[in-house]
C-alpha atoms as a PDB file:
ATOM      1  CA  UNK A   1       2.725  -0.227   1.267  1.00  0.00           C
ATOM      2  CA  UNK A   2       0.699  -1.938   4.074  1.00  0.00           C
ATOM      3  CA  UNK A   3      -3.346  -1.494   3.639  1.00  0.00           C
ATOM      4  CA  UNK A   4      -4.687  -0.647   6.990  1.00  0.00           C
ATOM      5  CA  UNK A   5      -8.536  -1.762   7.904  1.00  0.00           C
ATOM      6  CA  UNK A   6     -11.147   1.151   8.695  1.00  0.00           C
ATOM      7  CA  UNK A   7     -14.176   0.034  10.190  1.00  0.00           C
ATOM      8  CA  UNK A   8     -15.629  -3.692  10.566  1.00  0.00           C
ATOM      9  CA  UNK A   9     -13.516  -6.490   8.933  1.00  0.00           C
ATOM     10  CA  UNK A  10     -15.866  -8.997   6.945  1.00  0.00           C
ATOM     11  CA  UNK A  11     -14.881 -12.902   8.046  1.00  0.00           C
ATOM     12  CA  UNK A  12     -13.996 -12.898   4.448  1.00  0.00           C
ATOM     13  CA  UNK A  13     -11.288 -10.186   4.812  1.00  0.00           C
ATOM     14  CA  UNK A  14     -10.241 -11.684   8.285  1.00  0.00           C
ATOM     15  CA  UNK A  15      -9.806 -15.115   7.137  1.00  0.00           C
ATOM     16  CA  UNK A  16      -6.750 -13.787   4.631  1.00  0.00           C
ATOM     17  CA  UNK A  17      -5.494 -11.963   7.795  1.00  0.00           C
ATOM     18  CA  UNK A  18      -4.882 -15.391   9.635  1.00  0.00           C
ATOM     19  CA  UNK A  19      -2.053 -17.605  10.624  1.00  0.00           C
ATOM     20  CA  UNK A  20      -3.666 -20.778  11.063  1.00  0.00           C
ATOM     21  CA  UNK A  21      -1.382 -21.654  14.196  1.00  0.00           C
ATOM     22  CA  UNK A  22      -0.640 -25.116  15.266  1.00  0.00           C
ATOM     23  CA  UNK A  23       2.586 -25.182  17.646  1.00  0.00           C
ATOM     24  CA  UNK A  24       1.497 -27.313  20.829  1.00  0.00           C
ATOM     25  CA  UNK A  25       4.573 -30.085  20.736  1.00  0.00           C
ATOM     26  CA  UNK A  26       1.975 -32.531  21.018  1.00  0.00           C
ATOM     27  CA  UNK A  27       0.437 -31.877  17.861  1.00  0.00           C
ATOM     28  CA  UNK A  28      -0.128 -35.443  15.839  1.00  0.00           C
ATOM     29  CA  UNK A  29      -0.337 -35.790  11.703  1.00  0.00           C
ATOM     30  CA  UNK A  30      -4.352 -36.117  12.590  1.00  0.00           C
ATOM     31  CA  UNK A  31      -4.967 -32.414  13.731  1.00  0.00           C
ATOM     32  CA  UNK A  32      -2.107 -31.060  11.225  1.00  0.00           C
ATOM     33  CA  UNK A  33      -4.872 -32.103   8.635  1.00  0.00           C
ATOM     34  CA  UNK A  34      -7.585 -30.708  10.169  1.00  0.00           C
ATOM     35  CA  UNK A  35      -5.835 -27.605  10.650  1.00  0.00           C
ATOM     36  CA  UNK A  36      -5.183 -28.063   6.678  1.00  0.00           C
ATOM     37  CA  UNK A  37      -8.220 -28.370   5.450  1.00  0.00           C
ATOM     38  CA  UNK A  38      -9.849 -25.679   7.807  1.00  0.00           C
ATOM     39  CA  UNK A  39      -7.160 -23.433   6.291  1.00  0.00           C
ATOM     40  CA  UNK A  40      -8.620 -24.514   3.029  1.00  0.00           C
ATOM     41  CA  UNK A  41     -12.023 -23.896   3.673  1.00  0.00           C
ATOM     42  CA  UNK A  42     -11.540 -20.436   5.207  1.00  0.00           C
ATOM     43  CA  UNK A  43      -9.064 -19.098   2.696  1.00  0.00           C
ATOM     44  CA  UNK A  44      -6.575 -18.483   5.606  1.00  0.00           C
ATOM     45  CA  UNK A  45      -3.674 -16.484   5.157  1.00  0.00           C
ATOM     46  CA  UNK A  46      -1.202 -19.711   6.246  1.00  0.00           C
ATOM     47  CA  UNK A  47      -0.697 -22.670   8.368  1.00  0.00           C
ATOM     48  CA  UNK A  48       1.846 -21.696  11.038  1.00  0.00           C
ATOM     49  CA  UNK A  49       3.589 -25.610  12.575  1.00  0.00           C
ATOM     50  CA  UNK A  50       6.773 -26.425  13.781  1.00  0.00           C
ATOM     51  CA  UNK A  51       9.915 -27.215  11.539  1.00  0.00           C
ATOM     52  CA  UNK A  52       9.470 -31.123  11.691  1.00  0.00           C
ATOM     53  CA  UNK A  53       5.704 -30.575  10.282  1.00  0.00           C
ATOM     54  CA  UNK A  54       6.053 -28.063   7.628  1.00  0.00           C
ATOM     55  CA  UNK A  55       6.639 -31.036   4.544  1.00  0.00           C
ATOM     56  CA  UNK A  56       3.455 -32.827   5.713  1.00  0.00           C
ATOM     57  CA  UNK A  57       1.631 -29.619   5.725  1.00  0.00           C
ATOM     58  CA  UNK A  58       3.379 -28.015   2.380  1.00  0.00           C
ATOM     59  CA  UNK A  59       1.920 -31.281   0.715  1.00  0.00           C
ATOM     60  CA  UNK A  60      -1.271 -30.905   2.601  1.00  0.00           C
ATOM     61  CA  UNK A  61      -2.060 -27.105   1.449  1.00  0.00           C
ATOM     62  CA  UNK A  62      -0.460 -27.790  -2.072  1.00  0.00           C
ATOM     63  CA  UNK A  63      -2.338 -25.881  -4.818  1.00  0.00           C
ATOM     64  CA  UNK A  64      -4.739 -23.817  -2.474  1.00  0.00           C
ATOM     65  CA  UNK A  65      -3.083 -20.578  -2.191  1.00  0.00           C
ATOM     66  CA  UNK A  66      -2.591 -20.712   1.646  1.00  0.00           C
ATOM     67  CA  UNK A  67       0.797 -20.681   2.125  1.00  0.00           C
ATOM     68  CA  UNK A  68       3.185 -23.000   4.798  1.00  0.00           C
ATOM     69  CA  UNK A  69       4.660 -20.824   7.732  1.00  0.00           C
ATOM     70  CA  UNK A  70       7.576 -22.435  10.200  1.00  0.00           C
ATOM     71  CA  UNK A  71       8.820 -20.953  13.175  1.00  0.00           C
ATOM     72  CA  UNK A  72      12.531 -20.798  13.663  1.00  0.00           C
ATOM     73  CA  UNK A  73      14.410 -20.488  16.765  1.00  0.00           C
ATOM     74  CA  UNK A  74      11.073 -21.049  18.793  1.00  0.00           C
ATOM     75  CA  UNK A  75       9.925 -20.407  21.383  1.00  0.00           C
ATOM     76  CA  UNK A  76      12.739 -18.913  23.159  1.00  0.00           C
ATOM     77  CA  UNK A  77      14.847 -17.717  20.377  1.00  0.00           C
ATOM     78  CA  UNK A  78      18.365 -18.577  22.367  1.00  0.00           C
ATOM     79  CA  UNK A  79      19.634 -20.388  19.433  1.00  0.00           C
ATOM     80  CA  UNK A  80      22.808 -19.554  17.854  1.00  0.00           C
ATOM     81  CA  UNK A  81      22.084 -17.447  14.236  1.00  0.00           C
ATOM     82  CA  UNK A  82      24.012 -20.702  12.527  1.00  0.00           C
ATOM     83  CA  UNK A  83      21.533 -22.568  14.201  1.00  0.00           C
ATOM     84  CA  UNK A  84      18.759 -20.595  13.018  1.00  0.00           C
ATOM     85  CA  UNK A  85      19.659 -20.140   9.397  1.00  0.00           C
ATOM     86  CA  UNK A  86      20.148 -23.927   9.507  1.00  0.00           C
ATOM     87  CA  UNK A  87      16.756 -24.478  10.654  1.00  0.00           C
ATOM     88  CA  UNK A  88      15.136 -21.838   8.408  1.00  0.00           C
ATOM     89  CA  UNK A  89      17.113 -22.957   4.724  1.00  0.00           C
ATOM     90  CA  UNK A  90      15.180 -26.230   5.767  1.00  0.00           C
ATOM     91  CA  UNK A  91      12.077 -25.507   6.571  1.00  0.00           C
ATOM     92  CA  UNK A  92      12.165 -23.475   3.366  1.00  0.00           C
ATOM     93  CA  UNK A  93      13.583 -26.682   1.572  1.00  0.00           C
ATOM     94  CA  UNK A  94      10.212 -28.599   3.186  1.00  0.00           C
ATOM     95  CA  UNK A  95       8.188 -25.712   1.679  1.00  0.00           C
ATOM     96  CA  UNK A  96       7.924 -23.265   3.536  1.00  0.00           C
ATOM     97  CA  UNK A  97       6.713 -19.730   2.282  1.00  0.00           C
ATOM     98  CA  UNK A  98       6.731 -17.691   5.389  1.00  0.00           C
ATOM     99  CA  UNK A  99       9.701 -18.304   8.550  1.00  0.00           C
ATOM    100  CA  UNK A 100       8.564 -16.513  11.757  1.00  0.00           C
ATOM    101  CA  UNK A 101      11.918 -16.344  14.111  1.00  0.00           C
ATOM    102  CA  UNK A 102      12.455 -15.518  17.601  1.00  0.00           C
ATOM    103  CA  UNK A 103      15.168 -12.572  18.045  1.00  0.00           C
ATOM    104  CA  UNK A 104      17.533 -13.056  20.434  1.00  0.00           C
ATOM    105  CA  UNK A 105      15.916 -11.527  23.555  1.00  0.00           C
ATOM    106  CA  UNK A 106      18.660 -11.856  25.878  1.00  0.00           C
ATOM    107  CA  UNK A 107      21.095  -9.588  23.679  1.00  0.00           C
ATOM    108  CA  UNK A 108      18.523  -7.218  23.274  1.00  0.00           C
ATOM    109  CA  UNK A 109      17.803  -6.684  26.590  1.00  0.00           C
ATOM    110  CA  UNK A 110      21.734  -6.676  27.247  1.00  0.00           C
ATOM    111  CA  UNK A 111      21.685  -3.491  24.896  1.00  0.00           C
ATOM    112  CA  UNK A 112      23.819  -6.000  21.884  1.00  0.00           C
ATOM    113  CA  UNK A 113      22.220  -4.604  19.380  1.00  0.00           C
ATOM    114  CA  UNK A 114      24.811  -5.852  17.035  1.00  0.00           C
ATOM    115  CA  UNK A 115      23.911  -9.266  17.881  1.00  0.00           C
ATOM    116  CA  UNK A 116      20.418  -9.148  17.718  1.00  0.00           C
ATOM    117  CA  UNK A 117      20.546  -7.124  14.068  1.00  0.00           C
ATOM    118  CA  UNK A 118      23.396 -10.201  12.853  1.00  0.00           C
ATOM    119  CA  UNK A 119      20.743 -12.931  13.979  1.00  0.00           C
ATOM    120  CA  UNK A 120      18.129 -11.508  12.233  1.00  0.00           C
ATOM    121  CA  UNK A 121      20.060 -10.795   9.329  1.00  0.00           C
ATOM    122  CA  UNK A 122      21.518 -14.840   9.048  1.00  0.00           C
ATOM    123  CA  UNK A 123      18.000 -16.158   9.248  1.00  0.00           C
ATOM    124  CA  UNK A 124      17.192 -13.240   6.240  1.00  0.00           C
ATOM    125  CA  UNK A 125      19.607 -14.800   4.305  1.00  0.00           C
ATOM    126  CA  UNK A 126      18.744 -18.001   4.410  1.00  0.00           C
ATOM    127  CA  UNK A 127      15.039 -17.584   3.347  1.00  0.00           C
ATOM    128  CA  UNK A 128      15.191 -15.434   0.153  1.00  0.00           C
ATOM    129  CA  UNK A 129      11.587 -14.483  -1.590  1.00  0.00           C
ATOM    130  CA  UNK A 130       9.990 -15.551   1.151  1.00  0.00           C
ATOM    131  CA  UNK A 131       8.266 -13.468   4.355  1.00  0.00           C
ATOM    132  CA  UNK A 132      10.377 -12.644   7.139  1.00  0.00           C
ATOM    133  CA  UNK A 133       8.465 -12.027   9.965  1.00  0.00           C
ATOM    134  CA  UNK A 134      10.925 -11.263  13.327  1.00  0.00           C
ATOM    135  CA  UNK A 135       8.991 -12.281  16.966  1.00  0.00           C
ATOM    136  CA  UNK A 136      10.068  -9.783  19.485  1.00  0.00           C
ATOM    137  CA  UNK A 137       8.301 -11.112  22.938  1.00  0.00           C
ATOM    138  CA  UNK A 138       6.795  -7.999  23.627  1.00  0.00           C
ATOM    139  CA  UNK A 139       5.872  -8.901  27.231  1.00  0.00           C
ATOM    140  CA  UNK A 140       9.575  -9.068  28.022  1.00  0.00           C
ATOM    141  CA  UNK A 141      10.157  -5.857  26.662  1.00  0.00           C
ATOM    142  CA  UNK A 142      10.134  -2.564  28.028  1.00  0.00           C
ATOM    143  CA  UNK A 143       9.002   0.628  25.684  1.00  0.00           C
ATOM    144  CA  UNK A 144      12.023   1.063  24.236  1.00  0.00           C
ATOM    145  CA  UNK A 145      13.712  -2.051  23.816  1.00  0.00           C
ATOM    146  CA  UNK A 146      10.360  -3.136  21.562  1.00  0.00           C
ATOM    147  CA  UNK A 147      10.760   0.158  19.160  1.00  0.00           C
ATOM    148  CA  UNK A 148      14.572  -0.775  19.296  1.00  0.00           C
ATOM    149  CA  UNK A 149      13.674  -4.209  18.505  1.00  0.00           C
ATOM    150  CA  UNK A 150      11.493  -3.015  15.577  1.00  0.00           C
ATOM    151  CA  UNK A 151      14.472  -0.527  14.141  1.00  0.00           C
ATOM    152  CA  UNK A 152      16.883  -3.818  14.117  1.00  0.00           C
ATOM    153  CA  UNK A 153      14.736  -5.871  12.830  1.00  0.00           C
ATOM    154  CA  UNK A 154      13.580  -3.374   9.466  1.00  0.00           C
ATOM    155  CA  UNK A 155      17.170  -2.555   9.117  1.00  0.00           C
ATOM    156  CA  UNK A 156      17.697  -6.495   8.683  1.00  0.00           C
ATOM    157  CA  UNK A 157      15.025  -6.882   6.027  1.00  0.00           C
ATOM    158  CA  UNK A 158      12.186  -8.461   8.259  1.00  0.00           C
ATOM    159  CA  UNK A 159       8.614  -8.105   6.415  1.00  0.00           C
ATOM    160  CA  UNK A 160       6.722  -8.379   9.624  1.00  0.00           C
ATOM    161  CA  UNK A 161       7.799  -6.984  13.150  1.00  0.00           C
ATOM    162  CA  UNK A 162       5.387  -9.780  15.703  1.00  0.00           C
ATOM    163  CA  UNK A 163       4.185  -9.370  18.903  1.00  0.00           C
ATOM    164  CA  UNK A 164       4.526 -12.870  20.528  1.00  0.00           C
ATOM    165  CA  UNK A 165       4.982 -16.423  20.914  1.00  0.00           C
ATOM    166  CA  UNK A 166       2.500 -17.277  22.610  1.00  0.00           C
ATOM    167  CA  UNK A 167       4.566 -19.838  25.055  1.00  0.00           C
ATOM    168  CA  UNK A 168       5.683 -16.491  27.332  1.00  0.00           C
ATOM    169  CA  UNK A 169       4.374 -14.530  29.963  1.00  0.00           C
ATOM    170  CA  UNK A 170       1.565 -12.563  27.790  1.00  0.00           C
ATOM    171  CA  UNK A 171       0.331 -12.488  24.264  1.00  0.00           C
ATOM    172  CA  UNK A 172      -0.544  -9.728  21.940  1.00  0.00           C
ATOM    173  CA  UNK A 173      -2.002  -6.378  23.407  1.00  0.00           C
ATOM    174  CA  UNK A 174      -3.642  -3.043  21.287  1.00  0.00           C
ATOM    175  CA  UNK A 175      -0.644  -0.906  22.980  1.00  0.00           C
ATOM    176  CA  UNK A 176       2.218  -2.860  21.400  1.00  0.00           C
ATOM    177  CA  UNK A 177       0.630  -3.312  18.318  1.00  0.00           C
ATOM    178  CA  UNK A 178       0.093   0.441  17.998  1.00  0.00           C
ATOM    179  CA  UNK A 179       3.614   1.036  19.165  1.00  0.00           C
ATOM    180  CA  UNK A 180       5.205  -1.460  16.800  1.00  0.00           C
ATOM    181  CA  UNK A 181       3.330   0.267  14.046  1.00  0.00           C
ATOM    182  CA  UNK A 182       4.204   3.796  14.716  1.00  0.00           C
ATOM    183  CA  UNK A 183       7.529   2.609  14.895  1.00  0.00           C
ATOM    184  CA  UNK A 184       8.007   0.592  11.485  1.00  0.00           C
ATOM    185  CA  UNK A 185       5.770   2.851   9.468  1.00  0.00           C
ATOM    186  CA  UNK A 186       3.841   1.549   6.804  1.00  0.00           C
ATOM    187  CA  UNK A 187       5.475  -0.366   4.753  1.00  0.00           C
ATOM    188  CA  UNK A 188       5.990  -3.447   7.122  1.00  0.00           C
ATOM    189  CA  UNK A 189       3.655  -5.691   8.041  1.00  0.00           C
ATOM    190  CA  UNK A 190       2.629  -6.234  11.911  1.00  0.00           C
ATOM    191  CA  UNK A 191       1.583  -9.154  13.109  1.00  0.00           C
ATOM    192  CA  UNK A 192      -0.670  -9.567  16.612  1.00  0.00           C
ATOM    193  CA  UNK A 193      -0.286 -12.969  17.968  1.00  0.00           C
ATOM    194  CA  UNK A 194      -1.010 -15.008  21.770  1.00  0.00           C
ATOM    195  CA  UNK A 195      -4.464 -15.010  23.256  1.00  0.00           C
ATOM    196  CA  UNK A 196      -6.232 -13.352  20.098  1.00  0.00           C
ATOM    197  CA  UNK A 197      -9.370 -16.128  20.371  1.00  0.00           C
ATOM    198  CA  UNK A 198     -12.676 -13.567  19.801  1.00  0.00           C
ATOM    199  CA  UNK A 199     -13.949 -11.497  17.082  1.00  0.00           C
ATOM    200  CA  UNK A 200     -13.852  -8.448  19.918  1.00  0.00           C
ATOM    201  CA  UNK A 201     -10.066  -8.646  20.044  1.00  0.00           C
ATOM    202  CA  UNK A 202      -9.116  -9.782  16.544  1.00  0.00           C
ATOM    203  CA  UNK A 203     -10.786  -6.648  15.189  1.00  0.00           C
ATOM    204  CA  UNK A 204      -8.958  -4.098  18.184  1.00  0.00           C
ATOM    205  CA  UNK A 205      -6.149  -5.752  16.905  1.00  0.00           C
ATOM    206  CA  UNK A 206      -6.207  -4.662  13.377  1.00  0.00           C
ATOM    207  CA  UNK A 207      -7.574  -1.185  14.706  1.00  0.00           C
ATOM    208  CA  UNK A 208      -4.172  -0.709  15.866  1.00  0.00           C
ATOM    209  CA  UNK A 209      -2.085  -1.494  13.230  1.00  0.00           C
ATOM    210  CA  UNK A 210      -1.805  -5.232  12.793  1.00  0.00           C
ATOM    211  CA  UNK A 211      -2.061  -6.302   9.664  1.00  0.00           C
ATOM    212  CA  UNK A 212      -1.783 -10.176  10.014  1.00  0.00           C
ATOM    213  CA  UNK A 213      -3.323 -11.927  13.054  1.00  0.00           C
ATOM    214  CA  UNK A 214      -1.762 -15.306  14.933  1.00  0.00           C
ATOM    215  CA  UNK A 215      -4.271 -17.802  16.226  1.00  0.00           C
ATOM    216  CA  UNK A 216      -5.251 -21.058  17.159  1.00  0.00           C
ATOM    217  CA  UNK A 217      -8.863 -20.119  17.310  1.00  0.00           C
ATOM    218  CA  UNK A 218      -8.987 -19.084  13.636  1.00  0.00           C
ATOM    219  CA  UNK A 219     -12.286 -21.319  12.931  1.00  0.00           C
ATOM    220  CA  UNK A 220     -13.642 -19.513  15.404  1.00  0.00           C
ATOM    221  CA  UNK A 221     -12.514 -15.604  14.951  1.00  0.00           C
ATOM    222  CA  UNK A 222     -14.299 -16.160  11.390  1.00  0.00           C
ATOM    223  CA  UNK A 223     -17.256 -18.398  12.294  1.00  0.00           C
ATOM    224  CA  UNK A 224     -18.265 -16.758  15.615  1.00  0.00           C
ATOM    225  CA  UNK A 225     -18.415 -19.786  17.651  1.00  0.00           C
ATOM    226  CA  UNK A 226     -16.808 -20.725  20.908  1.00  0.00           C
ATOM    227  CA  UNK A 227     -12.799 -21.021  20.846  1.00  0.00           C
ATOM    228  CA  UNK A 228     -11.409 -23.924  22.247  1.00  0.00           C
ATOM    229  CA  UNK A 229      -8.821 -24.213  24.663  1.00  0.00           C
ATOM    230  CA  UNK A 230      -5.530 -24.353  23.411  1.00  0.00           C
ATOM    231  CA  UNK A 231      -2.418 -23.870  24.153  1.00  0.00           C
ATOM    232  CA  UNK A 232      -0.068 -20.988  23.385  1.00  0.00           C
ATOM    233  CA  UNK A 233      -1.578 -19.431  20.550  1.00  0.00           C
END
């Protein structure tokens, strides 16, 4: 059963909540260790990198409890499901504990639901014990292919339902993340991610429903200062 927030989230609390998110493709081994040992000294929930980083970062964030995240299929998710379950078995082989995909938006949108469920389902098959969370790109979505996207992925055995990438045409909003939540119930999580960089929106997020927050700016959400710019995320 997911534990929604009521009232004011300590930066405690939040810190748990957090993807520590570092996707830019220019990202050197320099910053994946900063981002490792600000994980560390936050208690963030994860470090979220691309496939090609997750070893160095596994071996980075060994024995602090923050767990490795890799996305798969990302950012566009127009891989093949072969593709993606080949990407996820090794990321999870590099150490990962967490695979965040990209659904195949195209077939979605085409109303191949049978596609979309199968892709979901290869890259759930390829990453057993670990979390599942399923990136539907909300902003290319209307109402009711998102709850539709939602459905397929729960009936595929997704953990999270996500808002975004972060690399499209808009990020996380309270609306979707309320929607996604009415529509997966409460015992999957939800996860708000692009353009969450302030306090202000971190904690509207969890408001409505999201139970695991996607940022770049995590030093920042929990610290109060300035974000900085970034990219994506």
């Amino acid at each position: 059963m997911v534990q929604a927030q009521s009232g004011p989230i300590s930066a405690a609390a939040l810190a748990k909540l957090i993807d520590h998110t570092l996707l830019k493709p220019e990202a050197g081994q320099a910053e994946l260790r900063l981002w490792a040992e600000e994980a560390r000294a936050h208690g963030f929930c994860s470090v979220c990198v691309n496939p090609v980083n997750v070893a160095q970062v596994a071996g980075l964030l060994s024995g602090s409890g923050v767990r490795t995240c890799s996305v798969v299929g990302f950012p566009l998710g127009a891989t093949t499901p072969e593709a993606k379950a080949f990407e996820t078995a090794r990321a999870v082989r590099d150490g990962a504990d967490e695979i965040d995909m990209v659904i195949n938006i195209g077939a979605l949108r085409d109303g191949r639901l049978d596609a979309v469920r199968a892709d979901i389902a290869a890259v759930r098959a390829a990453c057993p014990g670990r979390v599942l969370k399923v990136i539907i790109e909300t902003c290319l979505l209307d109402e009711a292919q998102k709850r539709i996207a939602c459905r397929l992925a729960v009936e595929a055995g997704a953990d999270f339902v996500k808002t975004s990438t972060g690399f499209s045409t808009g990020g996380a909003t309270e609306a979707d993340i309320a929607l996604m939540r009415a529509e997966v119930g409460p015992r999957i999580g939800v996860k708000a991610s692009g353009g969450v960089r302030t306090l202000a929106q971190a904690q509207a997020m969890i408001a409505a429903g999201a139970t695991r927050i996607g940022a770049s700016s995590g030093v920042a959400l929990v610290s109060g200062a300035a974000p900085a710019a970034t990219a994506g995320y």
